[in-house]
């Protein structure tokens, strides 16, 4: 048999392809993926616009905990953390409590010797008038960003141990290097540091309980982080949506590490800024576009319609 010339082979191939596609059209899921790709592109463009429009330097990392999609801008830049660095301290306390019986109940007297200035309510307690457990200090540290509580826990946990935990979680650029309210140390450039990517990774590990502690410890960590508090991350998100988060702010710097529990579409958010003025505006803007995107996907079906997330969970139909 005489072989077909190349142009005839190509023509036959095209005809065969068209015939196959006529009998086997694109699946609904592949068509839906085109829609989702457009939405993802819009979110990425919005994040880049927010970062580019900021007068200082900003970085962002978001994780879709349902699909695994990640969105980032400048996420490997290292930023000062202010109070957001308190999350690894909280994790080290509950990690250590796994093997040290009674650690969470260990009590430390509140005295002038341990008191630290700055934010928090413990600053105003009387000398020797109260004795708190380490778990209670942790609550004050996260909910009220209390610097006295934070420094007590740093003394008890140790900086090297906190940093070793962060490194073990894959966050090697996350470093606790000084106590709270140490302006001389800050002036020397000795800051507590992290990156948006590191912070998002740690929050992702909290979400999945992929931590060196049992389920009870993971649940308590998240419960403490979800105790209601205000802040730029919270402003665009309805109060009924839980957010496990810790913000941070010092002059020129604003940060947040967060886990937003949108029904059927939870996500991680980390935002950091420096060299700027109102960094809180960047956090709020990123939080707003992130919530808009993930709430839009809550309860989504394969065709882009929405149903009650609880109905979707029971039926188990695929979505975005």
PDB file of C-alpha atoms in Angstrom:
ATOM      1  CA  UNK A   1       0.000   0.000   0.000  1.00  0.00           C
ATOM      2  CA  UNK A   2       1.271   3.446  -0.896  1.00  0.00           C
ATOM      3  CA  UNK A   3       1.713   5.566   2.278  1.00  0.00           C
ATOM      4  CA  UNK A   4      -0.304   8.771   2.567  1.00  0.00           C
ATOM      5  CA  UNK A   5       1.578  12.037   2.125  1.00  0.00           C
ATOM      6  CA  UNK A   6       2.068  14.123   5.312  1.00  0.00           C
ATOM      7  CA  UNK A   7      -0.594  16.712   4.406  1.00  0.00           C
ATOM      8  CA  UNK A   8      -3.184  13.939   3.922  1.00  0.00           C
ATOM      9  CA  UNK A   9      -2.256  12.444   7.319  1.00  0.00           C
ATOM     10  CA  UNK A  10      -2.778  15.841   8.993  1.00  0.00           C
ATOM     11  CA  UNK A  11      -6.146  16.305   7.234  1.00  0.00           C
ATOM     12  CA  UNK A  12      -7.321  12.873   8.279  1.00  0.00           C
ATOM     13  CA  UNK A  13      -6.211  13.548  11.818  1.00  0.00           C
ATOM     14  CA  UNK A  14      -8.214  16.758  11.992  1.00  0.00           C
ATOM     15  CA  UNK A  15     -11.329  15.078  10.613  1.00  0.00           C
ATOM     16  CA  UNK A  16     -10.981  12.230  13.093  1.00  0.00           C
ATOM     17  CA  UNK A  17     -10.480  14.701  15.937  1.00  0.00           C
ATOM     18  CA  UNK A  18     -13.602  16.634  14.996  1.00  0.00           C
ATOM     19  CA  UNK A  19     -15.595  13.431  14.770  1.00  0.00           C
ATOM     20  CA  UNK A  20     -14.401  12.279  18.195  1.00  0.00           C
ATOM     21  CA  UNK A  21     -15.162  15.666  19.764  1.00  0.00           C
ATOM     22  CA  UNK A  22     -18.652  15.558  18.278  1.00  0.00           C
ATOM     23  CA  UNK A  23     -19.360  12.260  19.998  1.00  0.00           C
ATOM     24  CA  UNK A  24     -17.399  13.126  23.187  1.00  0.00           C
ATOM     25  CA  UNK A  25     -17.894  16.835  23.990  1.00  0.00           C
ATOM     26  CA  UNK A  26     -15.943  18.558  26.769  1.00  0.00           C
ATOM     27  CA  UNK A  27     -17.042  17.363  30.192  1.00  0.00           C
ATOM     28  CA  UNK A  28     -18.942  19.723  32.519  1.00  0.00           C
ATOM     29  CA  UNK A  29     -16.024  19.639  34.930  1.00  0.00           C
ATOM     30  CA  UNK A  30     -13.506  20.715  32.289  1.00  0.00           C
ATOM     31  CA  UNK A  31     -15.846  23.510  31.191  1.00  0.00           C
ATOM     32  CA  UNK A  32     -16.240  24.581  34.806  1.00  0.00           C
ATOM     33  CA  UNK A  33     -12.472  24.673  35.165  1.00  0.00           C
ATOM     34  CA  UNK A  34     -12.346  27.390  32.487  1.00  0.00           C
ATOM     35  CA  UNK A  35     -14.751  29.485  34.578  1.00  0.00           C
ATOM     36  CA  UNK A  36     -12.751  28.908  37.747  1.00  0.00           C
ATOM     37  CA  UNK A  37      -9.527  29.832  35.964  1.00  0.00           C
ATOM     38  CA  UNK A  38     -11.065  33.199  35.089  1.00  0.00           C
ATOM     39  CA  UNK A  39     -12.052  33.767  38.733  1.00  0.00           C
ATOM     40  CA  UNK A  40      -8.583  32.802  39.937  1.00  0.00           C
ATOM     41  CA  UNK A  41      -7.023  35.189  37.428  1.00  0.00           C
ATOM     42  CA  UNK A  42      -9.225  38.035  38.668  1.00  0.00           C
ATOM     43  CA  UNK A  43      -8.249  37.414  42.294  1.00  0.00           C
ATOM     44  CA  UNK A  44      -4.549  37.306  41.452  1.00  0.00           C
ATOM     45  CA  UNK A  45      -4.849  40.562  39.489  1.00  0.00           C
ATOM     46  CA  UNK A  46      -6.693  42.238  42.383  1.00  0.00           C
ATOM     47  CA  UNK A  47      -4.003  41.172  44.846  1.00  0.00           C
ATOM     48  CA  UNK A  48      -1.260  42.482  42.583  1.00  0.00           C
ATOM     49  CA  UNK A  49      -3.135  45.773  42.206  1.00  0.00           C
ATOM     50  CA  UNK A  50      -3.437  46.220  45.972  1.00  0.00           C
ATOM     51  CA  UNK A  51       0.256  45.505  46.532  1.00  0.00           C
ATOM     52  CA  UNK A  52       1.384  47.699  43.625  1.00  0.00           C
ATOM     53  CA  UNK A  53      -0.811  50.564  44.824  1.00  0.00           C
ATOM     54  CA  UNK A  54       0.612  50.577  48.353  1.00  0.00           C
ATOM     55  CA  UNK A  55       3.124  53.333  49.060  1.00  0.00           C
ATOM     56  CA  UNK A  56       5.420  50.952  50.928  1.00  0.00           C
ATOM     57  CA  UNK A  57       6.245  47.287  50.402  1.00  0.00           C
ATOM     58  CA  UNK A  58       3.666  44.537  50.882  1.00  0.00           C
ATOM     59  CA  UNK A  59       3.437  40.773  50.502  1.00  0.00           C
ATOM     60  CA  UNK A  60       0.506  38.359  50.400  1.00  0.00           C
ATOM     61  CA  UNK A  61      -0.105  34.611  50.444  1.00  0.00           C
ATOM     62  CA  UNK A  62      -3.551  32.967  50.258  1.00  0.00           C
ATOM     63  CA  UNK A  63      -4.356  29.251  50.310  1.00  0.00           C
ATOM     64  CA  UNK A  64      -7.644  27.707  49.195  1.00  0.00           C
ATOM     65  CA  UNK A  65      -7.913  24.845  51.690  1.00  0.00           C
ATOM     66  CA  UNK A  66     -10.493  23.082  49.483  1.00  0.00           C
ATOM     67  CA  UNK A  67      -8.687  23.051  46.143  1.00  0.00           C
ATOM     68  CA  UNK A  68      -5.111  23.697  47.275  1.00  0.00           C
ATOM     69  CA  UNK A  69      -4.840  26.754  44.998  1.00  0.00           C
ATOM     70  CA  UNK A  70      -2.361  29.394  46.151  1.00  0.00           C
ATOM     71  CA  UNK A  71      -2.244  33.086  45.360  1.00  0.00           C
ATOM     72  CA  UNK A  72       0.808  35.148  46.191  1.00  0.00           C
ATOM     73  CA  UNK A  73       2.575  38.439  45.688  1.00  0.00           C
ATOM     74  CA  UNK A  74       6.049  39.070  47.150  1.00  0.00           C
ATOM     75  CA  UNK A  75       5.435  36.107  49.452  1.00  0.00           C
ATOM     76  CA  UNK A  76       9.117  35.266  50.020  1.00  0.00           C
ATOM     77  CA  UNK A  77      10.123  38.752  51.212  1.00  0.00           C
ATOM     78  CA  UNK A  78      11.094  38.929  54.888  1.00  0.00           C
ATOM     79  CA  UNK A  79       9.068  41.366  57.016  1.00  0.00           C
ATOM     80  CA  UNK A  80       9.153  42.434  60.684  1.00  0.00           C
ATOM     81  CA  UNK A  81       6.257  40.725  62.457  1.00  0.00           C
ATOM     82  CA  UNK A  82       5.322  42.801  65.506  1.00  0.00           C
ATOM     83  CA  UNK A  83       2.715  40.812  67.473  1.00  0.00           C
ATOM     84  CA  UNK A  84       1.961  38.233  64.760  1.00  0.00           C
ATOM     85  CA  UNK A  85       5.094  36.368  65.924  1.00  0.00           C
ATOM     86  CA  UNK A  86       3.092  35.371  68.998  1.00  0.00           C
ATOM     87  CA  UNK A  87       1.480  32.480  67.106  1.00  0.00           C
ATOM     88  CA  UNK A  88       4.654  30.305  67.134  1.00  0.00           C
ATOM     89  CA  UNK A  89       4.963  31.005  70.892  1.00  0.00           C
ATOM     90  CA  UNK A  90       1.412  29.729  71.368  1.00  0.00           C
ATOM     91  CA  UNK A  91       2.228  26.608  69.348  1.00  0.00           C
ATOM     92  CA  UNK A  92       5.368  25.885  71.359  1.00  0.00           C
ATOM     93  CA  UNK A  93       3.420  26.116  74.626  1.00  0.00           C
ATOM     94  CA  UNK A  94       0.900  23.511  73.503  1.00  0.00           C
ATOM     95  CA  UNK A  95       3.587  21.343  71.888  1.00  0.00           C
ATOM     96  CA  UNK A  96       5.515  21.295  75.155  1.00  0.00           C
ATOM     97  CA  UNK A  97       2.351  20.585  77.137  1.00  0.00           C
ATOM     98  CA  UNK A  98       2.082  17.227  75.339  1.00  0.00           C
ATOM     99  CA  UNK A  99       5.053  15.910  77.300  1.00  0.00           C
ATOM    100  CA  UNK A 100       5.110  18.175  80.377  1.00  0.00           C
ATOM    101  CA  UNK A 101       2.185  17.347  82.599  1.00  0.00           C
ATOM    102  CA  UNK A 102       0.736  20.379  84.324  1.00  0.00           C
ATOM    103  CA  UNK A 103       2.599  22.894  82.144  1.00  0.00           C
ATOM    104  CA  UNK A 104      -0.548  24.751  81.079  1.00  0.00           C
ATOM    105  CA  UNK A 105      -1.580  25.132  84.744  1.00  0.00           C
ATOM    106  CA  UNK A 106       1.832  26.354  85.923  1.00  0.00           C
ATOM    107  CA  UNK A 107       1.290  29.703  87.611  1.00  0.00           C
ATOM    108  CA  UNK A 108       3.445  32.828  87.437  1.00  0.00           C
ATOM    109  CA  UNK A 109       2.859  35.747  89.810  1.00  0.00           C
ATOM    110  CA  UNK A 110       2.133  39.100  88.211  1.00  0.00           C
ATOM    111  CA  UNK A 111       4.715  41.455  89.685  1.00  0.00           C
ATOM    112  CA  UNK A 112       6.472  44.666  88.682  1.00  0.00           C
ATOM    113  CA  UNK A 113       9.530  42.546  87.891  1.00  0.00           C
ATOM    114  CA  UNK A 114       7.809  40.704  85.041  1.00  0.00           C
ATOM    115  CA  UNK A 115       5.597  43.541  83.850  1.00  0.00           C
ATOM    116  CA  UNK A 116       6.186  44.990  80.358  1.00  0.00           C
ATOM    117  CA  UNK A 117       4.874  48.184  78.814  1.00  0.00           C
ATOM    118  CA  UNK A 118       2.883  48.474  75.630  1.00  0.00           C
ATOM    119  CA  UNK A 119      -0.437  46.868  74.818  1.00  0.00           C
ATOM    120  CA  UNK A 120      -2.426  44.650  77.129  1.00  0.00           C
ATOM    121  CA  UNK A 121      -4.392  44.759  80.349  1.00  0.00           C
ATOM    122  CA  UNK A 122      -1.841  43.080  82.647  1.00  0.00           C
ATOM    123  CA  UNK A 123       0.079  46.342  82.681  1.00  0.00           C
ATOM    124  CA  UNK A 124      -2.571  47.727  85.026  1.00  0.00           C
ATOM    125  CA  UNK A 125      -2.722  44.912  87.581  1.00  0.00           C
ATOM    126  CA  UNK A 126      -1.265  45.506  91.022  1.00  0.00           C
ATOM    127  CA  UNK A 127       2.167  44.238  92.029  1.00  0.00           C
ATOM    128  CA  UNK A 128       1.717  40.705  93.390  1.00  0.00           C
ATOM    129  CA  UNK A 129      -2.056  40.945  93.167  1.00  0.00           C
ATOM    130  CA  UNK A 130      -2.602  38.117  90.688  1.00  0.00           C
ATOM    131  CA  UNK A 131      -1.189  34.753  89.705  1.00  0.00           C
ATOM    132  CA  UNK A 132      -2.032  33.389  86.254  1.00  0.00           C
ATOM    133  CA  UNK A 133      -1.517  30.015  84.598  1.00  0.00           C
ATOM    134  CA  UNK A 134       0.597  29.794  81.443  1.00  0.00           C
ATOM    135  CA  UNK A 135      -2.549  28.966  79.477  1.00  0.00           C
ATOM    136  CA  UNK A 136      -4.195  32.141  80.768  1.00  0.00           C
ATOM    137  CA  UNK A 137      -1.095  34.141  79.816  1.00  0.00           C
ATOM    138  CA  UNK A 138      -1.418  32.634  76.324  1.00  0.00           C
ATOM    139  CA  UNK A 139      -5.024  33.838  76.093  1.00  0.00           C
ATOM    140  CA  UNK A 140      -4.012  37.359  77.108  1.00  0.00           C
ATOM    141  CA  UNK A 141      -1.151  37.222  74.580  1.00  0.00           C
ATOM    142  CA  UNK A 142      -3.425  36.325  71.653  1.00  0.00           C
ATOM    143  CA  UNK A 143      -6.708  38.049  72.439  1.00  0.00           C
ATOM    144  CA  UNK A 144      -5.363  41.288  73.949  1.00  0.00           C
ATOM    145  CA  UNK A 145      -1.876  41.159  72.408  1.00  0.00           C
ATOM    146  CA  UNK A 146      -0.570  41.571  75.952  1.00  0.00           C
ATOM    147  CA  UNK A 147       3.193  42.090  75.917  1.00  0.00           C
ATOM    148  CA  UNK A 148       3.703  41.156  79.556  1.00  0.00           C
ATOM    149  CA  UNK A 149       2.029  37.809  78.908  1.00  0.00           C
ATOM    150  CA  UNK A 150       4.147  37.332  75.797  1.00  0.00           C
ATOM    151  CA  UNK A 151       7.428  37.981  77.594  1.00  0.00           C
ATOM    152  CA  UNK A 152       6.450  35.617  80.411  1.00  0.00           C
ATOM    153  CA  UNK A 153       5.873  32.883  77.848  1.00  0.00           C
ATOM    154  CA  UNK A 154       9.122  33.650  75.997  1.00  0.00           C
ATOM    155  CA  UNK A 155      10.997  33.212  79.286  1.00  0.00           C
ATOM    156  CA  UNK A 156       9.225  29.920  79.946  1.00  0.00           C
ATOM    157  CA  UNK A 157       9.449  28.489  76.400  1.00  0.00           C
ATOM    158  CA  UNK A 158      12.797  29.853  75.203  1.00  0.00           C
ATOM    159  CA  UNK A 159      13.473  31.606  71.900  1.00  0.00           C
ATOM    160  CA  UNK A 160      15.592  28.792  70.484  1.00  0.00           C
ATOM    161  CA  UNK A 161      12.826  26.279  71.146  1.00  0.00           C
ATOM    162  CA  UNK A 162      10.202  28.463  69.475  1.00  0.00           C
ATOM    163  CA  UNK A 163      12.431  28.910  66.427  1.00  0.00           C
ATOM    164  CA  UNK A 164      13.174  25.185  66.271  1.00  0.00           C
ATOM    165  CA  UNK A 165       9.434  24.504  66.148  1.00  0.00           C
ATOM    166  CA  UNK A 166       8.915  27.013  63.320  1.00  0.00           C
ATOM    167  CA  UNK A 167      11.767  25.438  61.350  1.00  0.00           C
ATOM    168  CA  UNK A 168      10.320  21.956  61.892  1.00  0.00           C
ATOM    169  CA  UNK A 169       7.051  23.180  60.360  1.00  0.00           C
ATOM    170  CA  UNK A 170       8.897  24.331  57.230  1.00  0.00           C
ATOM    171  CA  UNK A 171       8.935  28.012  58.203  1.00  0.00           C
ATOM    172  CA  UNK A 172      12.701  28.483  58.316  1.00  0.00           C
ATOM    173  CA  UNK A 173      12.522  32.254  57.832  1.00  0.00           C
ATOM    174  CA  UNK A 174      10.300  32.727  60.896  1.00  0.00           C
ATOM    175  CA  UNK A 175      12.484  33.916  63.757  1.00  0.00           C
ATOM    176  CA  UNK A 176      11.701  35.075  67.286  1.00  0.00           C
ATOM    177  CA  UNK A 177      14.780  37.157  68.162  1.00  0.00           C
ATOM    178  CA  UNK A 178      13.732  39.529  70.910  1.00  0.00           C
ATOM    179  CA  UNK A 179      11.097  40.151  73.562  1.00  0.00           C
ATOM    180  CA  UNK A 180       8.250  42.613  73.106  1.00  0.00           C
ATOM    181  CA  UNK A 181       8.761  46.378  73.575  1.00  0.00           C
ATOM    182  CA  UNK A 182      12.522  46.548  73.149  1.00  0.00           C
ATOM    183  CA  UNK A 183      13.033  49.780  71.142  1.00  0.00           C
ATOM    184  CA  UNK A 184      16.823  49.629  71.548  1.00  0.00           C
ATOM    185  CA  UNK A 185      16.863  46.168  69.987  1.00  0.00           C
ATOM    186  CA  UNK A 186      14.607  47.349  67.180  1.00  0.00           C
ATOM    187  CA  UNK A 187      16.897  50.323  66.535  1.00  0.00           C
ATOM    188  CA  UNK A 188      19.788  47.866  66.149  1.00  0.00           C
ATOM    189  CA  UNK A 189      17.801  45.959  63.545  1.00  0.00           C
ATOM    190  CA  UNK A 190      17.024  43.012  65.785  1.00  0.00           C
ATOM    191  CA  UNK A 191      13.439  42.232  64.776  1.00  0.00           C
ATOM    192  CA  UNK A 192      11.134  39.244  64.914  1.00  0.00           C
ATOM    193  CA  UNK A 193      10.788  38.103  61.305  1.00  0.00           C
ATOM    194  CA  UNK A 194       8.795  35.978  58.886  1.00  0.00           C
ATOM    195  CA  UNK A 195       7.518  35.847  55.307  1.00  0.00           C
ATOM    196  CA  UNK A 196       3.950  35.696  53.984  1.00  0.00           C
ATOM    197  CA  UNK A 197       4.668  32.200  52.693  1.00  0.00           C
ATOM    198  CA  UNK A 198       5.973  30.981  56.087  1.00  0.00           C
ATOM    199  CA  UNK A 199       3.018  32.439  57.951  1.00  0.00           C
ATOM    200  CA  UNK A 200       0.535  30.866  55.525  1.00  0.00           C
ATOM    201  CA  UNK A 201       2.279  27.512  55.858  1.00  0.00           C
ATOM    202  CA  UNK A 202       1.998  27.612  59.656  1.00  0.00           C
ATOM    203  CA  UNK A 203      -1.692  28.547  59.483  1.00  0.00           C
ATOM    204  CA  UNK A 204      -2.274  25.742  56.973  1.00  0.00           C
ATOM    205  CA  UNK A 205      -0.685  23.311  59.444  1.00  0.00           C
ATOM    206  CA  UNK A 206      -2.986  24.617  62.181  1.00  0.00           C
ATOM    207  CA  UNK A 207      -6.011  24.110  59.913  1.00  0.00           C
ATOM    208  CA  UNK A 208      -5.141  20.459  59.232  1.00  0.00           C
ATOM    209  CA  UNK A 209      -3.734  19.775  62.727  1.00  0.00           C
ATOM    210  CA  UNK A 210      -0.455  18.822  61.077  1.00  0.00           C
ATOM    211  CA  UNK A 211       1.389  19.813  64.245  1.00  0.00           C
ATOM    212  CA  UNK A 212       3.521  18.035  66.864  1.00  0.00           C
ATOM    213  CA  UNK A 213       0.600  17.762  69.263  1.00  0.00           C
ATOM    214  CA  UNK A 214      -2.619  15.810  69.634  1.00  0.00           C
ATOM    215  CA  UNK A 215      -6.054  16.761  68.374  1.00  0.00           C
ATOM    216  CA  UNK A 216      -7.020  18.293  71.731  1.00  0.00           C
ATOM    217  CA  UNK A 217      -4.008  20.630  71.642  1.00  0.00           C
ATOM    218  CA  UNK A 218      -4.711  21.594  68.017  1.00  0.00           C
ATOM    219  CA  UNK A 219      -8.342  22.316  68.843  1.00  0.00           C
ATOM    220  CA  UNK A 220      -7.409  24.473  71.825  1.00  0.00           C
ATOM    221  CA  UNK A 221      -4.861  26.468  69.793  1.00  0.00           C
ATOM    222  CA  UNK A 222      -7.486  27.195  67.172  1.00  0.00           C
ATOM    223  CA  UNK A 223     -10.122  27.994  69.783  1.00  0.00           C
ATOM    224  CA  UNK A 224      -7.850  30.594  71.390  1.00  0.00           C
ATOM    225  CA  UNK A 225      -7.014  32.141  68.015  1.00  0.00           C
ATOM    226  CA  UNK A 226     -10.730  32.312  67.145  1.00  0.00           C
ATOM    227  CA  UNK A 227     -11.769  34.231  70.274  1.00  0.00           C
ATOM    228  CA  UNK A 228     -13.421  37.299  68.791  1.00  0.00           C
ATOM    229  CA  UNK A 229     -11.287  40.400  68.316  1.00  0.00           C
ATOM    230  CA  UNK A 230     -11.343  43.282  65.893  1.00  0.00           C
ATOM    231  CA  UNK A 231      -8.879  44.372  63.273  1.00  0.00           C
ATOM    232  CA  UNK A 232      -8.533  45.115  59.554  1.00  0.00           C
ATOM    233  CA  UNK A 233      -8.794  41.418  58.629  1.00  0.00           C
ATOM    234  CA  UNK A 234     -12.070  41.178  60.528  1.00  0.00           C
ATOM    235  CA  UNK A 235     -13.770  44.301  59.120  1.00  0.00           C
ATOM    236  CA  UNK A 236     -14.840  42.908  55.700  1.00  0.00           C
ATOM    237  CA  UNK A 237     -15.840  39.472  57.073  1.00  0.00           C
ATOM    238  CA  UNK A 238     -19.249  38.911  58.712  1.00  0.00           C
ATOM    239  CA  UNK A 239     -19.034  38.332  62.453  1.00  0.00           C
ATOM    240  CA  UNK A 240     -20.614  34.882  62.202  1.00  0.00           C
ATOM    241  CA  UNK A 241     -17.641  33.630  60.138  1.00  0.00           C
ATOM    242  CA  UNK A 242     -14.905  32.457  62.554  1.00  0.00           C
ATOM    243  CA  UNK A 243     -11.377  33.752  61.978  1.00  0.00           C
ATOM    244  CA  UNK A 244      -8.384  32.274  63.791  1.00  0.00           C
ATOM    245  CA  UNK A 245      -5.850  35.076  63.536  1.00  0.00           C
ATOM    246  CA  UNK A 246      -3.207  37.275  65.105  1.00  0.00           C
ATOM    247  CA  UNK A 247      -2.412  40.736  63.777  1.00  0.00           C
ATOM    248  CA  UNK A 248       0.694  42.788  64.404  1.00  0.00           C
ATOM    249  CA  UNK A 249       1.543  46.434  64.071  1.00  0.00           C
ATOM    250  CA  UNK A 250       4.423  48.767  64.821  1.00  0.00           C
ATOM    251  CA  UNK A 251       5.296  52.061  63.183  1.00  0.00           C
ATOM    252  CA  UNK A 252       5.601  51.451  59.441  1.00  0.00           C
ATOM    253  CA  UNK A 253       4.631  47.771  59.727  1.00  0.00           C
ATOM    254  CA  UNK A 254       1.335  45.867  59.646  1.00  0.00           C
ATOM    255  CA  UNK A 255       0.940  42.081  59.556  1.00  0.00           C
ATOM    256  CA  UNK A 256      -1.675  39.385  59.979  1.00  0.00           C
ATOM    257  CA  UNK A 257      -1.687  35.579  59.995  1.00  0.00           C
ATOM    258  CA  UNK A 258      -5.213  34.212  59.576  1.00  0.00           C
ATOM    259  CA  UNK A 259      -7.445  31.212  58.952  1.00  0.00           C
ATOM    260  CA  UNK A 260     -10.945  32.167  57.775  1.00  0.00           C
ATOM    261  CA  UNK A 261     -13.587  29.452  58.172  1.00  0.00           C
ATOM    262  CA  UNK A 262     -15.974  30.280  55.328  1.00  0.00           C
ATOM    263  CA  UNK A 263     -18.513  27.416  55.133  1.00  0.00           C
ATOM    264  CA  UNK A 264     -17.426  24.888  52.486  1.00  0.00           C
ATOM    265  CA  UNK A 265     -14.501  27.128  51.466  1.00  0.00           C
ATOM    266  CA  UNK A 266     -12.042  27.847  54.325  1.00  0.00           C
ATOM    267  CA  UNK A 267      -8.862  29.683  53.450  1.00  0.00           C
ATOM    268  CA  UNK A 268      -5.558  30.890  54.858  1.00  0.00           C
ATOM    269  CA  UNK A 269      -4.498  34.518  54.540  1.00  0.00           C
ATOM    270  CA  UNK A 270      -1.232  36.219  55.419  1.00  0.00           C
ATOM    271  CA  UNK A 271      -0.504  39.856  54.677  1.00  0.00           C
ATOM    272  CA  UNK A 272       2.616  41.839  55.589  1.00  0.00           C
ATOM    273  CA  UNK A 273       3.729  45.394  54.918  1.00  0.00           C
ATOM    274  CA  UNK A 274       6.653  47.670  55.716  1.00  0.00           C
ATOM    275  CA  UNK A 275       8.098  51.064  54.758  1.00  0.00           C
ATOM    276  CA  UNK A 276       4.603  52.481  54.716  1.00  0.00           C
ATOM    277  CA  UNK A 277       1.990  54.432  56.569  1.00  0.00           C
ATOM    278  CA  UNK A 278      -1.419  52.860  56.863  1.00  0.00           C
ATOM    279  CA  UNK A 279      -0.521  49.207  56.441  1.00  0.00           C
ATOM    280  CA  UNK A 280      -3.841  48.259  57.986  1.00  0.00           C
ATOM    281  CA  UNK A 281      -5.519  49.465  54.801  1.00  0.00           C
ATOM    282  CA  UNK A 282      -3.574  46.857  52.815  1.00  0.00           C
ATOM    283  CA  UNK A 283      -4.641  44.118  55.227  1.00  0.00           C
ATOM    284  CA  UNK A 284      -8.276  45.198  54.991  1.00  0.00           C
ATOM    285  CA  UNK A 285      -8.182  45.450  51.186  1.00  0.00           C
ATOM    286  CA  UNK A 286      -6.672  41.972  50.814  1.00  0.00           C
ATOM    287  CA  UNK A 287      -9.130  40.560  53.349  1.00  0.00           C
ATOM    288  CA  UNK A 288     -12.028  42.086  51.413  1.00  0.00           C
ATOM    289  CA  UNK A 289     -11.088  40.636  48.016  1.00  0.00           C
ATOM    290  CA  UNK A 290     -10.209  37.267  49.567  1.00  0.00           C
ATOM    291  CA  UNK A 291     -13.533  37.000  51.362  1.00  0.00           C
ATOM    292  CA  UNK A 292     -15.400  38.043  48.218  1.00  0.00           C
ATOM    293  CA  UNK A 293     -13.663  35.303  46.230  1.00  0.00           C
ATOM    294  CA  UNK A 294     -14.012  32.458  48.733  1.00  0.00           C
ATOM    295  CA  UNK A 295     -17.571  33.288  49.754  1.00  0.00           C
ATOM    296  CA  UNK A 296     -18.420  33.272  46.038  1.00  0.00           C
ATOM    297  CA  UNK A 297     -17.210  29.649  45.921  1.00  0.00           C
ATOM    298  CA  UNK A 298     -19.013  28.602  49.097  1.00  0.00           C
ATOM    299  CA  UNK A 299     -21.610  25.971  48.196  1.00  0.00           C
ATOM    300  CA  UNK A 300     -20.689  26.141  44.527  1.00  0.00           C
ATOM    301  CA  UNK A 301     -21.823  23.396  42.155  1.00  0.00           C
ATOM    302  CA  UNK A 302     -20.122  22.174  38.984  1.00  0.00           C
ATOM    303  CA  UNK A 303     -22.072  24.725  36.932  1.00  0.00           C
ATOM    304  CA  UNK A 304     -21.361  27.726  39.132  1.00  0.00           C
ATOM    305  CA  UNK A 305     -24.707  27.827  40.918  1.00  0.00           C
ATOM    306  CA  UNK A 306     -24.842  27.931  44.706  1.00  0.00           C
ATOM    307  CA  UNK A 307     -26.622  25.726  47.199  1.00  0.00           C
ATOM    308  CA  UNK A 308     -26.616  25.635  50.967  1.00  0.00           C
ATOM    309  CA  UNK A 309     -23.152  24.289  51.927  1.00  0.00           C
ATOM    310  CA  UNK A 310     -24.781  21.817  54.306  1.00  0.00           C
ATOM    311  CA  UNK A 311     -26.922  20.399  51.472  1.00  0.00           C
ATOM    312  CA  UNK A 312     -23.840  20.154  49.276  1.00  0.00           C
ATOM    313  CA  UNK A 313     -21.988  18.333  52.021  1.00  0.00           C
ATOM    314  CA  UNK A 314     -24.770  15.793  52.431  1.00  0.00           C
ATOM    315  CA  UNK A 315     -25.205  15.185  48.718  1.00  0.00           C
ATOM    316  CA  UNK A 316     -21.502  15.199  47.997  1.00  0.00           C
ATOM    317  CA  UNK A 317     -21.705  16.611  44.485  1.00  0.00           C
ATOM    318  CA  UNK A 318     -18.523  18.116  43.001  1.00  0.00           C
ATOM    319  CA  UNK A 319     -18.035  21.839  42.808  1.00  0.00           C
ATOM    320  CA  UNK A 320     -15.287  24.350  42.231  1.00  0.00           C
TER     321      UNK A 320
END
